[in-house]
CSV table of C-alpha atoms and ligand atoms in Angstrom, one decimal:
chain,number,residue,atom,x,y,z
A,17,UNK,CA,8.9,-28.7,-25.3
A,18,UNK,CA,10.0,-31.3,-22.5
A,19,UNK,CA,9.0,-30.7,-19.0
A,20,UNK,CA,11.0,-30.5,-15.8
A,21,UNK,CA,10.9,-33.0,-13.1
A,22,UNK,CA,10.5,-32.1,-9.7
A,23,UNK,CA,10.9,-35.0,-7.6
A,24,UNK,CA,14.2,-33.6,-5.8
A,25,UNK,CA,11.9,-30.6,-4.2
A,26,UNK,CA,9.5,-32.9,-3.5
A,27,UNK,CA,11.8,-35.4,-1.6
A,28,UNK,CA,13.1,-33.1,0.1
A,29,UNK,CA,10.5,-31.1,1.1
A,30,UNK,CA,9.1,-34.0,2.8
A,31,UNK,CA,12.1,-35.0,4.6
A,32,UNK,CA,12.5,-31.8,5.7
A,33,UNK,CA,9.0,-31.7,7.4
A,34,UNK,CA,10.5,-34.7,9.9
A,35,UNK,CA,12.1,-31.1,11.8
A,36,UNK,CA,10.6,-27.7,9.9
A,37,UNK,CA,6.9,-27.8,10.1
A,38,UNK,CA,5.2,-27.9,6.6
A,39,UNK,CA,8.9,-28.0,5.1
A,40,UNK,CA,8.8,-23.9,5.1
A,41,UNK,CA,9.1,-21.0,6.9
A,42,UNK,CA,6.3,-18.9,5.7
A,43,UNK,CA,2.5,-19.6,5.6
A,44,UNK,CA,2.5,-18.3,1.8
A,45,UNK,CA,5.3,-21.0,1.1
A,46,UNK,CA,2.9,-23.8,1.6
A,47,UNK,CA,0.7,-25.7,-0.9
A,48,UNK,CA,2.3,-24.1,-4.5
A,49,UNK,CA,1.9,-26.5,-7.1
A,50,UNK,CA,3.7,-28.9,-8.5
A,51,UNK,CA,5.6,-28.3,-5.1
A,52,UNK,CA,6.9,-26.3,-2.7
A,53,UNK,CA,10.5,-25.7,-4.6
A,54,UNK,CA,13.9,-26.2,-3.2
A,55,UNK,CA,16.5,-23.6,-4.5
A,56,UNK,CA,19.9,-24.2,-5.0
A,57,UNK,CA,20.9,-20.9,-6.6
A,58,UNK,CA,20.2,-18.0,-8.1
A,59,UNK,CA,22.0,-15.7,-10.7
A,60,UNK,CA,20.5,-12.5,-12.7
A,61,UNK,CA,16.8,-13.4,-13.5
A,62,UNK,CA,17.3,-17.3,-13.0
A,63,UNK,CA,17.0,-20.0,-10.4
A,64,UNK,CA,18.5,-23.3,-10.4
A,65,UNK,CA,16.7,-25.8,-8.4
A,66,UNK,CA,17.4,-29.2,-6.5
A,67,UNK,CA,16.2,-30.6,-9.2
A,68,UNK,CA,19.0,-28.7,-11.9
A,69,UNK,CA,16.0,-27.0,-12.9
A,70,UNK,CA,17.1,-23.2,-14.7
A,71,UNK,CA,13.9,-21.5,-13.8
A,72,UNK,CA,13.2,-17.7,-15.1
A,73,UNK,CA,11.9,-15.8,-12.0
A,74,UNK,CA,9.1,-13.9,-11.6
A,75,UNK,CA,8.7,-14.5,-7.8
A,76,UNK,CA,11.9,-12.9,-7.3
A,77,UNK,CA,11.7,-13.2,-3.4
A,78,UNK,CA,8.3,-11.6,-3.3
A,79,UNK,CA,9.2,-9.0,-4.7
A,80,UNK,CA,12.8,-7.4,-3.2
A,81,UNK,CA,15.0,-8.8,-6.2
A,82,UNK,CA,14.8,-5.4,-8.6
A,83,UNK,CA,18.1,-5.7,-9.5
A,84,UNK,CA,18.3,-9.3,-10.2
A,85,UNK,CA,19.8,-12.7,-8.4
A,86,UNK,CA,23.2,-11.6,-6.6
A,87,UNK,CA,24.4,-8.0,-8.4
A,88,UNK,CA,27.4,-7.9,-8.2
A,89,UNK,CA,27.9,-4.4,-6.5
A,90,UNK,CA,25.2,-5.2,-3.7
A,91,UNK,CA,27.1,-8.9,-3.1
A,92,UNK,CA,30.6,-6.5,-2.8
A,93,UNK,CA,29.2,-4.0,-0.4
A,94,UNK,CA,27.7,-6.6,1.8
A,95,UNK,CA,30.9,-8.5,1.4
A,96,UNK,CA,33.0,-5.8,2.7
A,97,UNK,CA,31.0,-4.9,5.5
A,98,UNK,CA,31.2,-8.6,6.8
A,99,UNK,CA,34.8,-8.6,6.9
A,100,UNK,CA,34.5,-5.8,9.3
A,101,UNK,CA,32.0,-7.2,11.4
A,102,UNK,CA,28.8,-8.6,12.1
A,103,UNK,CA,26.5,-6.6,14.8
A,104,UNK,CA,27.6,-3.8,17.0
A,105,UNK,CA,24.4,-2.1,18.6
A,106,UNK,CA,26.5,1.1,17.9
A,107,UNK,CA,25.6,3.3,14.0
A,108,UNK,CA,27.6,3.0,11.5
A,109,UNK,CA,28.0,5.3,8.6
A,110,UNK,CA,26.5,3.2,6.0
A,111,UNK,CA,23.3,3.7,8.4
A,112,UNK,CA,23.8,7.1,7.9
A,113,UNK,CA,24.4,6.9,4.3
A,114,UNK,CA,21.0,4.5,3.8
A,115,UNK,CA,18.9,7.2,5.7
A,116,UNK,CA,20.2,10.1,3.5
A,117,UNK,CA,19.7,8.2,0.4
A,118,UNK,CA,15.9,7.3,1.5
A,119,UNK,CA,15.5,10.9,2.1
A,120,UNK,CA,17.0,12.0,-1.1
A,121,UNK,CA,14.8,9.7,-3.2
A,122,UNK,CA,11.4,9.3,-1.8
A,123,UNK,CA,8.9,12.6,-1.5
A,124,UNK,CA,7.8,12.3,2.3
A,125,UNK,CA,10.9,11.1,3.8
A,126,UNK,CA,12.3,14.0,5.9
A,127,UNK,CA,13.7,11.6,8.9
A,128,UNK,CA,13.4,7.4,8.5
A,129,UNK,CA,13.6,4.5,10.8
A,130,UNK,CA,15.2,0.9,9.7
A,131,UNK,CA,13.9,-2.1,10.9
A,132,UNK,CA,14.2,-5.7,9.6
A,133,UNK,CA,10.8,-6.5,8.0
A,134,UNK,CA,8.0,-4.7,6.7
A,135,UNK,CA,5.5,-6.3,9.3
A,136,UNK,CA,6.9,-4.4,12.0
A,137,UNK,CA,7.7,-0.9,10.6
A,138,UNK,CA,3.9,-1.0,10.0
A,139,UNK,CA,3.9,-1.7,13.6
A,140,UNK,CA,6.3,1.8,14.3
A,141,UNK,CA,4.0,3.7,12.1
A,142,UNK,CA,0.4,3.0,13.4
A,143,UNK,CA,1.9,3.3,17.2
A,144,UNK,CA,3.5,6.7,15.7
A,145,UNK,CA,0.0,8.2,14.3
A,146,UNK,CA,-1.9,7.3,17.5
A,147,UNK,CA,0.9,9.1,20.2
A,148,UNK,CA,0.5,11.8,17.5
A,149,UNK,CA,-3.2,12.5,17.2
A,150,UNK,CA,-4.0,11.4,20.7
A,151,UNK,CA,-6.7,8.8,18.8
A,152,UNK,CA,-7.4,5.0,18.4
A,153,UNK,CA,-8.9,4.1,15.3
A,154,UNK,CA,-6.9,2.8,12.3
A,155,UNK,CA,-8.5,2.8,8.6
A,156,UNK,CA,-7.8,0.1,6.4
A,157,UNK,CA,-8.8,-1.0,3.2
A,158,UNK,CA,-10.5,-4.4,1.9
A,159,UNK,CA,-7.6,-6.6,0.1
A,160,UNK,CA,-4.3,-4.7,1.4
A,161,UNK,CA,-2.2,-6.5,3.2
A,162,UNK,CA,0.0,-4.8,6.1
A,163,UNK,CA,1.8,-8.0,7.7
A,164,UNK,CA,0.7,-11.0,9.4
A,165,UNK,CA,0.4,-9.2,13.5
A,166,UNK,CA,-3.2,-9.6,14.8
A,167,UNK,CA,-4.3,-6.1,14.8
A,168,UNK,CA,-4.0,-5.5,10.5
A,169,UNK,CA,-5.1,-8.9,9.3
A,170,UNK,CA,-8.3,-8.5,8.9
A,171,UNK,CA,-10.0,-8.3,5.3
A,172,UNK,CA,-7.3,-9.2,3.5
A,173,UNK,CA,-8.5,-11.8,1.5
A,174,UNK,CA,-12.4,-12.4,2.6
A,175,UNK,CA,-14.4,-14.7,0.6
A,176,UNK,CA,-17.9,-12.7,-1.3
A,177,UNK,CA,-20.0,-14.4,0.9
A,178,UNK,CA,-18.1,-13.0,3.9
A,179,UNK,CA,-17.2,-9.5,2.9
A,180,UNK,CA,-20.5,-7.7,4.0
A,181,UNK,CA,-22.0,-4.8,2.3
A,182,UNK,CA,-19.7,-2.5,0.4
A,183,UNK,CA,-21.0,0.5,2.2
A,184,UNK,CA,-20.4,-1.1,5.8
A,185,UNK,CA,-17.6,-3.8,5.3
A,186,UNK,CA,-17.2,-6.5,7.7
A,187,UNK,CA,-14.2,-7.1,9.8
A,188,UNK,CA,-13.1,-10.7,8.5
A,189,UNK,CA,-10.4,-12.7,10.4
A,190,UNK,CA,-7.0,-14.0,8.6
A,191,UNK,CA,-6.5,-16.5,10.8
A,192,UNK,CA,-7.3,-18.9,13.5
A,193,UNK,CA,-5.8,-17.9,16.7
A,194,UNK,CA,-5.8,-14.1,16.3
A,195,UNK,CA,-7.1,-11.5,19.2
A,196,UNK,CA,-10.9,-10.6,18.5
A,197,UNK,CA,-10.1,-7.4,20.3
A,198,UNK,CA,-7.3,-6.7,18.1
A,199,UNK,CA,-10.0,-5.0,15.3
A,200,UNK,CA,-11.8,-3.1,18.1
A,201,UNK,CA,-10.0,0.0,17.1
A,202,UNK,CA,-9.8,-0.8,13.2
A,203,UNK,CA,-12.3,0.1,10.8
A,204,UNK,CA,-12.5,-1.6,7.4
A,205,UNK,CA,-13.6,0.1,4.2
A,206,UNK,CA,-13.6,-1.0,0.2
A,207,UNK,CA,-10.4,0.9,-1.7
A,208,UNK,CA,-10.8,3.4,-4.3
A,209,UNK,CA,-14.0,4.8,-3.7
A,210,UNK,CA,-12.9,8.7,-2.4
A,211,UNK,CA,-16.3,9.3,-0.4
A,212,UNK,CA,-16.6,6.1,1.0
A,213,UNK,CA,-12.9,7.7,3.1
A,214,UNK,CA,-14.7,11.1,2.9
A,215,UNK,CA,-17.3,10.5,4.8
A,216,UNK,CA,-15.7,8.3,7.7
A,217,UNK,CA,-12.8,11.0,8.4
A,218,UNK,CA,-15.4,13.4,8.8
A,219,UNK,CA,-16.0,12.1,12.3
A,220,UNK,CA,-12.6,13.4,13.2
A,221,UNK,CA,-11.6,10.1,15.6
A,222,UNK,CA,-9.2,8.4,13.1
A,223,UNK,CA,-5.6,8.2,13.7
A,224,UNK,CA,-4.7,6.9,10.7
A,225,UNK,CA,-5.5,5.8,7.0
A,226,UNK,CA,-3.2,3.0,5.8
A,227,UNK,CA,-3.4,1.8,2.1
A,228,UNK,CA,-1.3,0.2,-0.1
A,229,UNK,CA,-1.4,3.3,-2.8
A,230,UNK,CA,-1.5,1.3,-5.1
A,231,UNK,CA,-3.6,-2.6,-4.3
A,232,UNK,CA,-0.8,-4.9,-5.5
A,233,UNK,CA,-1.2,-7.8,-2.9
A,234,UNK,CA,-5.1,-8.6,-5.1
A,235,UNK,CA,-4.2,-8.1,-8.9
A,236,UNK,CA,-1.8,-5.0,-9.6
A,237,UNK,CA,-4.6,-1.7,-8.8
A,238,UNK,CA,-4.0,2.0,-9.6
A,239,UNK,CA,-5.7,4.2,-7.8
A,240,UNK,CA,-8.5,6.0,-9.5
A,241,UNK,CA,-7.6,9.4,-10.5
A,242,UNK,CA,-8.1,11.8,-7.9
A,243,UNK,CA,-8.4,9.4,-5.4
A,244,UNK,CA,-5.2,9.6,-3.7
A,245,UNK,CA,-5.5,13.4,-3.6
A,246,UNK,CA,-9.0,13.3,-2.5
A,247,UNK,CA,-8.1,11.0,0.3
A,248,UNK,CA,-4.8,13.4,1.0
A,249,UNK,CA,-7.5,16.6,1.3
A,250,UNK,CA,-9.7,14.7,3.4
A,251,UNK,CA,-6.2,13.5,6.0
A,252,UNK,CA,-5.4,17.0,6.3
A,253,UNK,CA,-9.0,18.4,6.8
A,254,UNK,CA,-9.7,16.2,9.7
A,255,UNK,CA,-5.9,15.9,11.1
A,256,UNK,CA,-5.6,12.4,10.4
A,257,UNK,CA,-2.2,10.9,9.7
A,258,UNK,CA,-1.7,9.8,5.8
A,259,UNK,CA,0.0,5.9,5.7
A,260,UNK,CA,1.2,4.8,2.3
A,261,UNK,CA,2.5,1.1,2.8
A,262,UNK,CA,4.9,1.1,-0.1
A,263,UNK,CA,6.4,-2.4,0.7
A,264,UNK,CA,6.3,-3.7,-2.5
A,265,UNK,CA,5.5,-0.6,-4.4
A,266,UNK,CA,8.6,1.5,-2.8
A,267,UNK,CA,11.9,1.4,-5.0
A,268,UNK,CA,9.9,-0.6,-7.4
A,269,UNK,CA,7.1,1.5,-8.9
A,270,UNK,CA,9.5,4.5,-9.1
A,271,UNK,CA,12.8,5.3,-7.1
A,272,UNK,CA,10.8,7.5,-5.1
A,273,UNK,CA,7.7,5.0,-5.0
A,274,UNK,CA,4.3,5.0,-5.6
A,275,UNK,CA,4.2,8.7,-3.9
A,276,UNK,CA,6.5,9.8,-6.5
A,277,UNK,CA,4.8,8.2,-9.3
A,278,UNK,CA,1.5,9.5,-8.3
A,279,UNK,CA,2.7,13.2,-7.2
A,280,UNK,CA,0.6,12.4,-3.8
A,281,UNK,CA,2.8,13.1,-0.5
A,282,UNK,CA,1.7,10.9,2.1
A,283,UNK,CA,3.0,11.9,6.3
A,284,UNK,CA,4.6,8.6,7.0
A,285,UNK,CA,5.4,5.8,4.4
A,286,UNK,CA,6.9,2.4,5.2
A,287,UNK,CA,9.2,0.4,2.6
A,288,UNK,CA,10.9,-2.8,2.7
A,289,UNK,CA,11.5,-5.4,-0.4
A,290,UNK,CA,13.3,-3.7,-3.3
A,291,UNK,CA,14.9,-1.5,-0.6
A,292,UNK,CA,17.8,-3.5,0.0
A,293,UNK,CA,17.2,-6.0,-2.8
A,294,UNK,CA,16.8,-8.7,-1.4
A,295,UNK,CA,18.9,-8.1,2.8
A,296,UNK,CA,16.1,-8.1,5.6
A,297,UNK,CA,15.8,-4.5,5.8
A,298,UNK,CA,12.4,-2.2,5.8
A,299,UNK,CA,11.7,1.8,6.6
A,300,UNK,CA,9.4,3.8,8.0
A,301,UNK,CA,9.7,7.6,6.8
A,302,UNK,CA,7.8,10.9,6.8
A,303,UNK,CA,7.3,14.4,8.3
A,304,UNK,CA,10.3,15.3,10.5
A,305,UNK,CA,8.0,16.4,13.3
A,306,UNK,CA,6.1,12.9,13.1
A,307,UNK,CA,9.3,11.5,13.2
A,308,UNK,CA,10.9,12.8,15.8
A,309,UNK,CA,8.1,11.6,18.2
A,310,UNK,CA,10.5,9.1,18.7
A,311,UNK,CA,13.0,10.9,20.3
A,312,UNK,CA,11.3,14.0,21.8
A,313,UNK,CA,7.8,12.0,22.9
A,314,UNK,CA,10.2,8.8,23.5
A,315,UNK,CA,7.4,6.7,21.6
A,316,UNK,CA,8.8,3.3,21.7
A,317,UNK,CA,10.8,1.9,18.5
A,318,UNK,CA,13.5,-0.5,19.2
A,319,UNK,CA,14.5,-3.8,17.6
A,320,UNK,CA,18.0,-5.6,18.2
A,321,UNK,CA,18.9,-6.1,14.4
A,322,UNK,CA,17.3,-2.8,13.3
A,323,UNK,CA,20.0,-0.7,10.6
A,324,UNK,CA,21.6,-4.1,10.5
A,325,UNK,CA,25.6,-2.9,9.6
A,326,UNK,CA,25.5,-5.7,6.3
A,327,UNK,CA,22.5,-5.0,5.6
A,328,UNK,CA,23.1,-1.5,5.3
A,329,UNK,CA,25.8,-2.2,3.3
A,330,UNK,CA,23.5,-3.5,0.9
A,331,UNK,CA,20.3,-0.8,0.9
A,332,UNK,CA,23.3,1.7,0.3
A,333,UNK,CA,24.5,0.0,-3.0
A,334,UNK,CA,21.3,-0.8,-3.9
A,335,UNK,CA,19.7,2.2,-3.6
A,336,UNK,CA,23.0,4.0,-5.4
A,337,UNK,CA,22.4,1.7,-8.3
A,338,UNK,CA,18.6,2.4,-8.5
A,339,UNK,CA,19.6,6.2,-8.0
A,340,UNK,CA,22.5,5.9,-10.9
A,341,UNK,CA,21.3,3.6,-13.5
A,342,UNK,CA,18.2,3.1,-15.8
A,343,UNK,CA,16.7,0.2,-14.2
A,344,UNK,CA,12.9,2.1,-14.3
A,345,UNK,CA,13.3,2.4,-17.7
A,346,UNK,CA,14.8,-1.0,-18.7
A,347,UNK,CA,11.7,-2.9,-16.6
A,348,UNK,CA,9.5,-0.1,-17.9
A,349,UNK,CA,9.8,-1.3,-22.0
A,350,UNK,CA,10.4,-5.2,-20.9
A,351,UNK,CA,7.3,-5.1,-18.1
A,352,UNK,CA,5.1,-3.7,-21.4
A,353,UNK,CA,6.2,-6.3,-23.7
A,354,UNK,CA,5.4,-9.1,-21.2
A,355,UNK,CA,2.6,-7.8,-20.6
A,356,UNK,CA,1.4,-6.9,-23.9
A,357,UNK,CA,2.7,-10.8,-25.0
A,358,UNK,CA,0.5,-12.8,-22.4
A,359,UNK,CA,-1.8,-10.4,-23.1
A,360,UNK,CA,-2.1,-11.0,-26.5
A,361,UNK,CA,-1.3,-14.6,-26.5
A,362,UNK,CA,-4.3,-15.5,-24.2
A,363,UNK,CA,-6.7,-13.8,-26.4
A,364,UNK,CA,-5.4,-15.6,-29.5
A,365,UNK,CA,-6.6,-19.1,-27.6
A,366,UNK,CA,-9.8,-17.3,-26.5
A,367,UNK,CA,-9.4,-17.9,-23.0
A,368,UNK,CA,-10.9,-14.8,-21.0
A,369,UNK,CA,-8.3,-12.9,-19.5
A,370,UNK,CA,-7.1,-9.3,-18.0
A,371,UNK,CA,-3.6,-8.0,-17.6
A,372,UNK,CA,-3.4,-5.1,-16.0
A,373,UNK,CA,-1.2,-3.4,-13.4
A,374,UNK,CA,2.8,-1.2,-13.6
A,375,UNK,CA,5.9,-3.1,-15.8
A,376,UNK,CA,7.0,-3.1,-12.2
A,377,UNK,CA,4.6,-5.4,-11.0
A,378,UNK,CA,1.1,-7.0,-13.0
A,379,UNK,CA,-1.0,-8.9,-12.3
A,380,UNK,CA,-2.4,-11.6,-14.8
A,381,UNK,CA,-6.3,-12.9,-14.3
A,382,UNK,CA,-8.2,-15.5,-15.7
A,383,UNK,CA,-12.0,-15.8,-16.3
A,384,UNK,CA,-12.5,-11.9,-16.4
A,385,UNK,CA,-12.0,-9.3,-18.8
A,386,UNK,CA,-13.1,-6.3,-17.5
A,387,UNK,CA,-10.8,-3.9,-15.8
A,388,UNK,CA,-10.4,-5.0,-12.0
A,389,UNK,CA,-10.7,-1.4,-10.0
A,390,UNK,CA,-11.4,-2.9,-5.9
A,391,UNK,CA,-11.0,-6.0,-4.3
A,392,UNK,CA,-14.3,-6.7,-5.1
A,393,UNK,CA,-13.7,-6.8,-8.9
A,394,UNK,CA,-12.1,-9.6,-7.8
A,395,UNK,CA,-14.4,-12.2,-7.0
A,396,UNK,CA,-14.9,-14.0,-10.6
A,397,UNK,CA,-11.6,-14.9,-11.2
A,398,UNK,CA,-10.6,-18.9,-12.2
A,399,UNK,CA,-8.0,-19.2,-9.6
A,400,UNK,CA,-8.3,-23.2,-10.3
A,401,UNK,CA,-7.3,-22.4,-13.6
A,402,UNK,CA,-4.8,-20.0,-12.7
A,403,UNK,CA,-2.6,-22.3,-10.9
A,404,UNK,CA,-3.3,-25.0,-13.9
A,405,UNK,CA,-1.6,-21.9,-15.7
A,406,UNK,CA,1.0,-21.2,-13.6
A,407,UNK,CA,2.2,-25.3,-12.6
A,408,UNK,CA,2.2,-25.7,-17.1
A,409,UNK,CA,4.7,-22.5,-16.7
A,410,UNK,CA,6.7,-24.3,-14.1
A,411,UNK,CA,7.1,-27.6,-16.1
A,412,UNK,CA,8.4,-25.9,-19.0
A,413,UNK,CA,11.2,-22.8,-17.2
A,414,UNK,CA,8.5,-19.9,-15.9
A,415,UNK,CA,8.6,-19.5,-12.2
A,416,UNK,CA,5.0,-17.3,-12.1
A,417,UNK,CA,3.2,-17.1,-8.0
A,418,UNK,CA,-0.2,-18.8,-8.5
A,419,UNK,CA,-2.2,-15.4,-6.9
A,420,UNK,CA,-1.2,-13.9,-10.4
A,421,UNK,CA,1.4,-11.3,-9.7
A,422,UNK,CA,4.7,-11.0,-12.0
A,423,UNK,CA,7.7,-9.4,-10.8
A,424,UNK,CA,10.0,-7.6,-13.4
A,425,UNK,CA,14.1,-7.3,-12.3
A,426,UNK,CA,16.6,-5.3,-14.2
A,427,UNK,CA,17.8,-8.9,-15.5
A,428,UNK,CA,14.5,-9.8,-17.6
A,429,UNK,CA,16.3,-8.6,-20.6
A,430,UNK,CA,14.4,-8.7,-24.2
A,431,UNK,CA,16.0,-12.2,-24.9
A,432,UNK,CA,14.9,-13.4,-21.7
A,433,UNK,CA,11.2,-11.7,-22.2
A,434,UNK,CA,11.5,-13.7,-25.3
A,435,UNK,CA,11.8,-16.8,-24.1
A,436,UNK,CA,9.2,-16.4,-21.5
A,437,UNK,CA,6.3,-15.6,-23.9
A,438,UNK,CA,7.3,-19.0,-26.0
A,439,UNK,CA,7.0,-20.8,-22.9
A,440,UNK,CA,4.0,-18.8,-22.0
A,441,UNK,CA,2.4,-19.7,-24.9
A,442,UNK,CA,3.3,-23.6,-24.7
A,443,UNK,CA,1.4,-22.9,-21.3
A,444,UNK,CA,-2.0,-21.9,-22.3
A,445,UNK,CA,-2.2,-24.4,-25.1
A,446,UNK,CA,-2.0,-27.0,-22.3
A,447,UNK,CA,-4.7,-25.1,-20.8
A,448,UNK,CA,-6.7,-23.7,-23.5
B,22,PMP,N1,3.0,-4.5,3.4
B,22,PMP,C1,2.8,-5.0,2.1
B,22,PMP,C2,2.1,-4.1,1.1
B,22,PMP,C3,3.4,-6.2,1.7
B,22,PMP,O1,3.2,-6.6,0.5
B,22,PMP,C4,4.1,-7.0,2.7
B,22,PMP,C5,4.7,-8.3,2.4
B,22,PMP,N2,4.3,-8.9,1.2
B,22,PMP,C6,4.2,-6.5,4.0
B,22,PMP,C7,3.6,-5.3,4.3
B,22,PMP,C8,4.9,-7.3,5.1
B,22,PMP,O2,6.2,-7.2,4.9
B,22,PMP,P1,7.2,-8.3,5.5
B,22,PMP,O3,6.8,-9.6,4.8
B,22,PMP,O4,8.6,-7.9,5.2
B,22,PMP,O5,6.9,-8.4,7.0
């Protein structure tokens, strides 16, 4: 199998750093082996590169791309709303049409918000628990992630030696340069473990519990069962308001999410990613009477691209097509063949491995075997080899991220599944 050459991205990336710091746009752009890539274009579950590169996508924008590169019936709807205009700060009926398709689909979503990125819908929702229960303190969970704003980056990715006891997690820092006051009203605890939530609501001065409902930014993590319901009870004991981030599990685990999936109702829920497929466009949704805190308690929500009129365009078509066709089922039987096939493959070369996670999204781990139930759980895997792993898939067609996620898309058809488990095999013999 002859390897791809890079040296296009490469020479270009650093040319490009004379003007765009780091060559990128995004922190988690930076530092992917062989190189930060440059695209050229990208069609159905492929990316062509600067190099000519045809790469099969798992990336697939971080997530958003459930339909595939460019469908044809998002790309027409956008299309169409571009020819009658760009930005009107006025609504427009494919706003309307987005909202009542959001509503129709997802459990909690009795009124919804757009904005433009998941970050700050988070923002709309933690400002919309506190003017609702009067109180400061936001719950969050060891190894979600909830944007990059000062006041939620905090234990997302804390090294073992940082992390503190289970039962009393510290608050760890993502970055240099945020607010130390910013996690003065934030409390942190370790996911999936019911009395750990239990026993903190009971104090009855939380605002808010925010979790990804299912972990999927470290490895791909179902809740344990009866945790989401245990942690539902213990909202509506104590009056605290019930945050599912379904950013990347929204319009991707299910078409009604991870809420749907799990048969566990949340009050507010915030979506972006697969939402619009790819358009910069993210939700916040939930109870009417939560909701319409905006209007009748005026709490503050603006934003001047929010319910952006292409954009729109796009969430409507995409979220018909999700709605109409049998994408969860297609990515349900190719997500378990891939899965099964690394699976399988790695353990055939011996090399010490879990797969776990949804066809949706999984996550693939080296250097463990056991099933990975917390962030914790998380600690012993071979990241070094990983990204070994990951650059051997790059070199020979198999765009993979190196933190061990795979996307699936409506476009990873059984040829295409396929010809990623050859490659993926060619991979972990360079490895093994
Ligand atoms: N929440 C979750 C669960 C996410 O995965 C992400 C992005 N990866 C965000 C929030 C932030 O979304 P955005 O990048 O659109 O601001």
């Amino acid at each position: 199998m002859s390897t791809n050459s890079f040296e296009s991205s490469k020479r270009k990336i650093s040319q490009a750093c004379q003007y765009l710091a780091g060559g990128v746009s995004s922190n988690f752009r930076l530092g992917i082996s062989p190189t930060p890539l440059v695209i050229h274009s990208g069609s159905g579950p492929y990316l062509i590169d600067a190099d000519g590169n045809r790469l099969i996508d798992y990336y697939l924008g971080m997530g958003p791309m459930i339909l595939g590169h460019n469908p044809q019936r998002v790309i027409d709807a956008a299309k169409a709303q571009l020819d009658r205009g760009i930005l009107f700060a006025g609504q427009t009926e494919v706003e309307f049409e987005a909202a009542r398709l959001v509503c129709e689909l997802v459990p909690c979503a009795e009124r919804v918000r757009f904005g433009s990125s998941g970050t700050e819908v988070i923002q709309a929702a933690l400002r919309l628990a506190r003017a609702a229960t009067g109180r400061q303190t936001i719950v969050k969970f060891e190894g979600h992630y909830h944007g990059w704003l000062d006041n939620v980056l905090w234990s997302v990715s804390p090294t073992a030696e940082m992390c503190g006891p289970a039962d009393n997690p510290a608050k760890v820092r993502g970055t240099p340069g945020q607010d130390p006051g910013s996690a003065d009203h934030l409390d942190v605890l370790v996911w999936n473990d019911l009395s750990a939530v239990e026993q903190r609501l009971a104090r009855g001065d939380v605002a808010a519990v925010i979790m990804e409902p299912a972990m999927c930014n470290t490895s791909a993590i179902p809740p344990r069962a009866g945790y989401l319901e245990g942690v539902r009870a213990a909202c509506s004991k104590t009056g605290t308001i019930l945050i599912f981030d379904e950013v990347i599990t929204g319009f991707r685990l299910s078409a009604g999410g991870a809420q749907k999936l799990f048969g566990v109702t949340p009050d507010l829920a915030t979506f972006g990613k697969a939402i619009a497929n790819g358009f910069p466009v993210a939700a916040l949704a939930g109870r009417a009477n939560l909701m319409e805190q905006f209007v009748s308690a005026r709490v503050m929500h603006g934003g001047t691209y929010n319910a952006h009129p292409v954009n729109m365009a796009a969430t409507v078509a995409t979220l018909q097509e999700l709605a109409d066709s049998d994408v969860y089922s297609h990515i349900e039987r190719r997500g378990r063949q891939l899965m099964e096939g690394v699976g399988e493959i790695l353990r055939r070369y011996s090399i010490p491995a879990r797969v776990q996670g949804f066809p949706g999204i999984f996550h693939v781990a080296l250097g463990v075997t056991k099933p990975i139930e917390s962030f914790r759980d998380t600690f012993g895997i071979d990241r070094s080899r990983y990204v070994r792993f990951t650059t051997a898939l790059i070199e020979r067609g198999v765009r993979a991220l190196e933190r061990g996620a795979w996307f699936l898309s409506r476009e990873h058809d059984e040829t295409v599944i396929e010809r990623t488990l050859e490659i993926v095999e060619a991979a972990v013999k360079a490895i093994a």
